[in-house]
mmCIF file of C-alpha atoms in Angstrom:
data_model
loop_
_atom_site.group_PDB
_atom_site.id
_atom_site.type_symbol
_atom_site.label_atom_id
_atom_site.label_comp_id
_atom_site.label_asym_id
_atom_site.label_seq_id
_atom_site.Cartn_x
_atom_site.Cartn_y
_atom_site.Cartn_z
ATOM 1 C CA MET H 391 -0.151 0.061 -0.375
ATOM 2 C CA ILE H 392 2.573 2.220 1.128
ATOM 3 C CA SER H 393 4.460 1.545 -1.938
ATOM 4 C CA SER H 394 1.393 1.910 -4.321
ATOM 5 C CA PHE H 395 0.837 5.452 -3.111
ATOM 6 C CA CYS H 396 4.422 6.726 -3.229
ATOM 7 C CA LEU H 397 4.826 5.455 -6.821
ATOM 8 C CA ALA H 398 1.517 6.963 -7.543
ATOM 9 C CA ALA H 399 2.931 10.631 -6.004
ATOM 10 C CA ALA H 400 5.736 10.220 -8.034
ATOM 11 C CA ALA H 401 3.992 10.009 -10.850
ATOM 12 C CA GLY H 402 1.743 12.433 -10.366
ATOM 13 C CA ILE H 403 4.787 15.358 -9.691
ATOM 14 C CA LEU H 404 6.307 13.998 -12.888
ATOM 15 C CA VAL H 405 3.192 14.944 -14.901
ATOM 16 C CA LEU H 406 2.811 18.281 -12.751
ATOM 17 C CA LEU H 407 6.268 19.015 -14.231
ATOM 18 C CA GLY H 408 5.051 18.311 -17.846
ATOM 19 C CA ILE H 409 5.678 14.907 -18.454
ATOM 20 C CA GLU H 410 3.741 12.921 -20.183
ATOM 21 C CA PHE H 411 2.671 9.443 -20.409
ATOM 22 C CA ASN H 412 1.331 7.186 -23.056
ATOM 23 C CA GLU H 413 -1.628 5.041 -23.024
ATOM 24 C CA THR H 414 0.729 2.043 -21.314
ATOM 25 C CA GLY H 415 2.198 4.122 -18.641
ATOM 26 C CA ALA H 416 -1.434 6.125 -17.712
ATOM 27 C CA GLN H 417 -2.780 1.949 -17.591
ATOM 28 C CA VAL H 418 0.089 1.221 -14.903
ATOM 29 C CA LEU H 419 -0.228 4.695 -13.098
ATOM 30 C CA LEU H 420 -4.034 3.805 -12.641
ATOM 31 C CA THR H 421 -3.539 0.004 -11.303
ATOM 32 C CA THR H 422 -0.800 1.556 -8.909
ATOM 33 C CA VAL H 423 -3.607 3.862 -7.757
ATOM 34 C CA VAL H 424 -6.210 1.123 -7.399
ATOM 35 C CA VAL H 425 -3.651 -1.300 -5.881
ATOM 36 C CA GLY H 426 -2.894 1.028 -3.082
ATOM 37 C CA LEU H 427 -6.868 2.002 -2.337
ATOM 38 C CA TYR H 428 -8.078 -1.720 -2.040
ATOM 39 C CA SER H 429 -4.679 -2.485 0.232
ATOM 40 C CA LEU H 430 -5.890 0.388 2.691
ATOM 41 C CA ALA H 431 -9.474 -1.227 2.472
ATOM 42 C CA MET H 432 -8.155 -4.679 3.582
ATOM 43 C CA LEU H 433 -6.147 -3.064 6.397
ATOM 44 C CA CYS H 434 -9.496 -1.690 7.571
ATOM 45 C CA CYS H 435 -10.154 -4.965 7.742
ATOM 46 C CA ALA H 436 -7.937 -6.746 9.068
ATOM 47 C CA ALA H 437 -9.087 -4.226 12.348
ATOM 48 C CA VAL H 438 -10.780 -7.482 13.029
ATOM 49 C CA PHE H 439 -8.820 -10.211 12.565
ATOM 50 C CA SER H 440 -7.748 -10.546 16.414
ATOM 51 C CA ARG H 441 -11.560 -10.078 17.646
ATOM 52 C CA PRO H 442 -14.447 -12.448 17.639
ATOM 53 C CA GLU H 443 -16.249 -10.661 14.806
ATOM 54 C CA ARG H 444 -12.798 -11.426 12.573
ATOM 55 C CA ALA H 445 -14.984 -13.672 10.090
ATOM 56 C CA VAL H 446 -16.280 -10.045 9.043
ATOM 57 C CA GLY H 447 -12.581 -8.623 8.477
ATOM 58 C CA PHE H 448 -12.146 -12.252 6.302
ATOM 59 C CA LEU H 449 -14.859 -12.287 3.866
ATOM 60 C CA GLY H 450 -13.970 -8.251 3.381
ATOM 61 C CA THR H 451 -10.555 -8.957 2.563
ATOM 62 C CA ALA H 452 -11.563 -11.791 0.259
ATOM 63 C CA VAL H 453 -14.168 -9.260 -1.251
ATOM 64 C CA ALA H 454 -11.317 -6.646 -2.156
ATOM 65 C CA LEU H 455 -9.542 -8.890 -3.145
ATOM 66 C CA ALA H 456 -11.800 -10.039 -5.654
ATOM 67 C CA SER H 457 -12.577 -6.663 -6.728
ATOM 68 C CA LEU H 458 -8.994 -5.566 -6.857
ATOM 69 C CA ILE H 459 -8.130 -8.302 -9.835
ATOM 70 C CA TRP H 460 -11.541 -7.688 -11.158
ATOM 71 C CA THR H 461 -10.419 -3.557 -11.557
ATOM 72 C CA VAL H 462 -6.956 -4.457 -12.667
ATOM 73 C CA ILE H 463 -8.158 -6.987 -15.014
ATOM 74 C CA LEU H 464 -11.090 -3.925 -16.726
ATOM 75 C CA ILE H 465 -7.706 -1.604 -16.609
ATOM 76 C CA TRP H 466 -6.283 -3.488 -19.069
ATOM 77 C CA SER H 467 -8.543 -5.256 -20.618
ATOM 78 C CA GLU H 468 -9.137 -4.112 -24.648
ATOM 79 C CA GLY H 469 -12.176 -6.755 -25.494
ATOM 80 C CA THR H 470 -15.067 -6.012 -25.437
ATOM 81 C CA TRP H 471 -18.020 -7.632 -23.188
ATOM 82 C CA GLU H 472 -21.420 -9.354 -24.210
ATOM 83 C CA TRP H 473 -22.509 -7.720 -20.672
ATOM 84 C CA ASP H 474 -21.651 -4.568 -18.378
ATOM 85 C CA PRO H 475 -18.664 -5.194 -16.777
ATOM 86 C CA VAL H 476 -19.077 -1.713 -14.978
ATOM 87 C CA GLN H 477 -22.027 -3.273 -12.848
ATOM 88 C CA ILE H 478 -19.456 -5.435 -11.294
ATOM 89 C CA LEU H 479 -17.203 -3.492 -10.893
ATOM 90 C CA LEU H 480 -19.609 -1.240 -8.818
ATOM 91 C CA THR H 481 -20.744 -4.190 -7.038
ATOM 92 C CA GLY H 482 -17.152 -4.871 -5.787
ATOM 93 C CA ILE H 483 -16.851 -1.288 -4.683
ATOM 94 C CA THR H 484 -19.541 -1.295 -3.015
ATOM 95 C CA LEU H 485 -19.507 -4.200 -0.768
ATOM 96 C CA THR H 486 -15.899 -3.347 -0.305
ATOM 97 C CA VAL H 487 -16.784 0.086 1.014
ATOM 98 C CA ALA H 488 -19.283 -1.830 3.644
ATOM 99 C CA PHE H 489 -17.061 -4.005 4.752
ATOM 100 C CA CYS H 490 -14.325 -1.697 5.550
ATOM 101 C CA PHE H 491 -17.584 0.315 6.983
ATOM 102 C CA LEU H 492 -18.736 -2.901 9.661
ATOM 103 C CA SER H 493 -15.066 -3.707 10.248
ATOM 104 C CA LEU H 494 -14.283 -0.365 11.330
ATOM 105 C CA LEU H 495 -17.551 -0.092 13.507
ATOM 106 C CA LEU H 496 -16.573 -3.565 15.122
ATOM 107 C CA ALA H 497 -12.869 -2.778 16.051
ATOM 108 C CA LEU H 498 -13.685 1.263 17.426
ATOM 109 C CA THR H 499 -16.810 -0.335 19.337
ATOM 110 C CA THR H 500 -14.687 -2.181 22.386
ATOM 111 C CA TYR H 501 -17.543 -1.510 25.437
ATOM 112 C CA ARG H 502 -20.299 -2.975 24.531
ATOM 113 C CA ASP H 503 -23.381 -2.738 27.442
ATOM 114 C CA ALA H 504 -27.169 -3.228 26.423
ATOM 115 C CA PHE H 505 -27.755 0.456 25.403
ATOM 116 C CA ILE H 506 -24.175 0.464 23.168
ATOM 117 C CA ARG H 507 -25.512 -3.467 21.494
ATOM 118 C CA ALA H 508 -29.019 -1.845 20.520
ATOM 119 C CA PHE H 509 -27.062 0.735 18.619
ATOM 120 C CA LEU H 510 -24.214 -1.493 17.049
ATOM 121 C CA ILE H 511 -27.124 -3.983 16.125
ATOM 122 C CA ALA H 512 -28.990 -0.932 14.622
ATOM 123 C CA ALA H 513 -26.223 0.442 12.837
ATOM 124 C CA LEU H 514 -25.274 -2.914 11.467
ATOM 125 C CA VAL H 515 -28.819 -3.424 10.052
ATOM 126 C CA LEU H 516 -28.786 -0.101 8.682
ATOM 127 C CA ILE H 517 -25.235 -0.554 6.951
ATOM 128 C CA SER H 518 -26.546 -3.929 5.639
ATOM 129 C CA LEU H 519 -29.567 -2.913 4.495
ATOM 130 C CA ALA H 520 -27.712 0.245 2.561
ATOM 131 C CA THR H 521 -25.493 -1.937 0.976
ATOM 132 C CA VAL H 522 -28.260 -4.283 -1.059
ATOM 133 C CA LEU H 523 -29.993 -0.781 -2.134
ATOM 134 C CA THR H 524 -27.386 0.483 -3.392
ATOM 135 C CA VAL H 525 -26.186 -2.982 -5.407
ATOM 136 C CA GLY H 526 -29.940 -3.261 -6.365
ATOM 137 C CA GLN H 527 -29.538 -0.311 -8.117
ATOM 138 C CA PHE H 528 -27.032 -1.294 -10.371
ATOM 139 C CA TRP H 529 -28.728 -4.768 -11.414
ATOM 140 C CA ASN H 530 -32.646 -3.189 -11.223
ATOM 141 C CA SER H 531 -33.342 0.081 -12.917
ATOM 142 C CA SER H 532 -37.041 -0.110 -12.099
ATOM 143 C CA TRP H 533 -36.027 0.970 -8.967
ATOM 144 C CA ASP H 534 -34.997 4.564 -9.844
ATOM 145 C CA ASN H 535 -38.223 6.372 -9.047
ATOM 146 C CA GLU H 536 -39.197 8.922 -6.291
ATOM 147 C CA GLY H 537 -40.181 6.873 -3.708
ATOM 148 C CA PHE H 538 -37.421 4.557 -3.716
ATOM 149 C CA LEU H 539 -34.904 7.465 -3.822
ATOM 150 C CA ARG H 540 -36.438 9.300 -0.685
ATOM 151 C CA PHE H 541 -36.108 5.528 1.383
ATOM 152 C CA TYR H 542 -32.646 4.911 0.341
ATOM 153 C CA GLY H 543 -31.840 8.436 1.292
ATOM 154 C CA ILE H 544 -33.187 7.964 4.820
ATOM 155 C CA VAL H 545 -31.406 4.712 4.996
ATOM 156 C CA LEU H 546 -27.847 6.063 4.250
ATOM 157 C CA ILE H 547 -28.285 8.952 6.396
ATOM 158 C CA LEU H 548 -29.222 6.798 9.817
ATOM 159 C CA ALA H 549 -26.626 4.446 8.955
ATOM 160 C CA VAL H 550 -24.118 6.912 8.600
ATOM 161 C CA LEU H 551 -25.230 8.499 11.940
ATOM 162 C CA THR H 552 -26.012 5.252 13.740
ATOM 163 C CA GLY H 553 -22.439 4.005 12.300
ATOM 164 C CA VAL H 554 -20.441 7.423 13.329
ATOM 165 C CA ILE H 555 -22.752 7.233 17.183
ATOM 166 C CA THR H 556 -22.231 3.728 18.246
ATOM 167 C CA PRO H 557 -18.106 4.207 18.419
ATOM 168 C CA LEU H 558 -18.069 7.473 19.917
ATOM 169 C CA ALA H 559 -21.001 6.423 22.617
ATOM 170 C CA SER H 560 -18.770 3.248 23.353
ATOM 171 C CA LEU H 561 -15.818 5.637 24.346
ATOM 172 C CA LEU H 562 -17.624 7.370 26.746
ATOM 173 C CA ARG H 563 -19.456 4.840 28.136
ATOM 174 C CA ARG H 564 -16.069 3.230 28.723
ATOM 175 C CA ARG H 565 -14.451 6.194 30.161
ATOM 176 C CA THR H 566 -17.522 6.707 32.686
ATOM 177 C CA SER H 567 -18.059 3.139 34.121
ATOM 178 C CA ALA H 568 -14.497 3.300 34.368
ATOM 179 C CA ALA H 569 -13.946 6.263 36.295
ATOM 180 C CA PRO H 570 -15.191 4.990 39.668
ATOM 181 C CA ALA H 571 -13.317 1.867 39.681
ATOM 182 C CA ALA H 572 -10.348 4.110 39.563
ATOM 183 C CA ARG H 573 -11.196 6.005 42.670
ATOM 184 C CA PRO H 574 -10.397 3.764 45.125
ATOM 185 C CA GLU H 575 -6.588 3.467 43.654
ATOM 186 C CA ALA H 576 -6.649 7.037 43.167
ATOM 187 C CA ASP H 577 -6.347 7.359 47.576
ATOM 188 C CA PRO H 578 -4.485 4.523 48.779
ATOM 189 C CA PRO H 579 -4.640 4.494 52.527
ATOM 190 C CA SER H 580 -2.295 6.579 54.546
ATOM 191 C CA ALA H 581 0.494 4.925 56.544
ATOM 192 C CA ALA H 582 -1.354 6.432 59.780
ATOM 193 C CA SER H 583 -3.983 4.250 59.313
ATOM 194 C CA ALA H 584 -1.466 1.211 59.683
ATOM 195 C CA ILE H 585 -0.556 2.258 63.528
ATOM 196 C CA ASP H 586 -2.513 3.477 66.484
ATOM 197 C CA PRO H 587 -3.057 7.544 66.423
ATOM 198 C CA GLU H 588 -0.932 7.696 69.607
ATOM 199 C CA THR H 589 2.155 6.490 67.732
ATOM 200 C CA ALA H 590 1.425 8.070 64.613
ATOM 201 C CA ALA H 591 1.312 11.509 66.852
ATOM 202 C CA ALA H 592 4.399 10.639 68.319
ATOM 203 C CA LEU H 593 5.998 10.156 65.313
ATOM 204 C CA VAL H 594 5.160 13.540 63.276
ATOM 205 C CA ALA H 595 5.907 15.523 66.306
ATOM 206 C CA GLU H 596 9.611 13.784 66.755
ATOM 207 C CA ALA H 597 9.853 14.722 62.930
ATOM 208 C CA GLN H 598 8.736 17.866 63.103
ATOM 209 C CA ARG H 599 10.825 18.891 66.152
ATOM 210 C CA ARG H 600 13.942 17.156 64.117
ATOM 211 C CA GLY H 601 13.274 19.239 61.218
ATOM 212 C CA ILE H 602 12.702 16.167 58.890
ATOM 213 C CA SER H 603 10.425 13.855 57.598
ATOM 214 C CA VAL H 604 8.478 11.058 58.912
ATOM 215 C CA ALA H 605 10.181 8.476 56.588
ATOM 216 C CA GLN H 606 13.515 10.106 56.993
ATOM 217 C CA LEU H 607 12.708 9.570 60.643
ATOM 218 C CA VAL H 608 11.848 5.813 60.740
ATOM 219 C CA ALA H 609 14.379 4.899 57.588
ATOM 220 C CA PRO H 610 17.525 4.216 59.658
ATOM 221 C CA LEU H 611 15.387 1.595 61.207
ATOM 222 C CA LEU H 612 14.231 -0.379 58.279
ATOM 223 C CA ARG H 613 17.610 -0.274 56.724
ATOM 224 C CA ALA H 614 19.465 -3.901 56.670
ATOM 225 C CA GLY H 615 22.419 -3.999 58.398
ATOM 226 C CA ASN H 616 23.805 -3.759 62.111
ATOM 227 C CA PRO H 617 20.922 -2.755 64.079
ATOM 228 C CA ARG H 618 23.823 -0.816 66.899
ATOM 229 C CA GLU H 619 24.650 1.485 63.807
ATOM 230 C CA ALA H 620 20.796 2.615 63.077
ATOM 231 C CA ASP H 621 20.812 3.339 67.162
ATOM 232 C CA ASP H 622 23.869 5.525 66.251
ATOM 233 C CA GLU H 623 21.988 7.540 63.376
ATOM 234 C CA LEU H 624 18.725 7.690 65.794
ATOM 235 C CA ASP H 625 20.663 9.197 68.552
#
């Protein structure tokens, strides 16, 4: 992916400098860009490889790879087709984008209580429905009417909305639930609670009289070595 984008960037710079490419050069440049984009899509699908939903990532990677092969064939093919190859191309692109969206959504939604699961299920259903409707338009022109387009637009808006809100809500809910659990660790018990109050007060008073801290006062007693040396340091 990195190599493809670097080569495409270099070719773009050469074009801006006035260097023209022939038909083969243009095909090579287009192939490089396509490989980079589909590699990015596979990287998005790989986000769930280590999660229980890894099947979505594997299927998305397979769809992206098949769509990549078909796109490269169309770039380099000069023959005629008995059927419209663009329909298959658009179908592959749509399915690839859908699987990328689903994989990223599942990977980012790490905290899942009942509220987040409801949003996640709604997002998955709406994204799947939007994908089916999009692919259906490529293969069935009779769907192209005003009522269908309005319904299709509503589904797309809701799919994007739930797809964006779900991971954000998951992040906020995780932080909210983790905050109370962290409070007891933030305030560890004081050292005075482990000894009786009179001894603690005496240690504090003696440390104040000597102008040192309580830790410095008791440090000689805790050192390993000759106890008589510790007593001499206290004196």
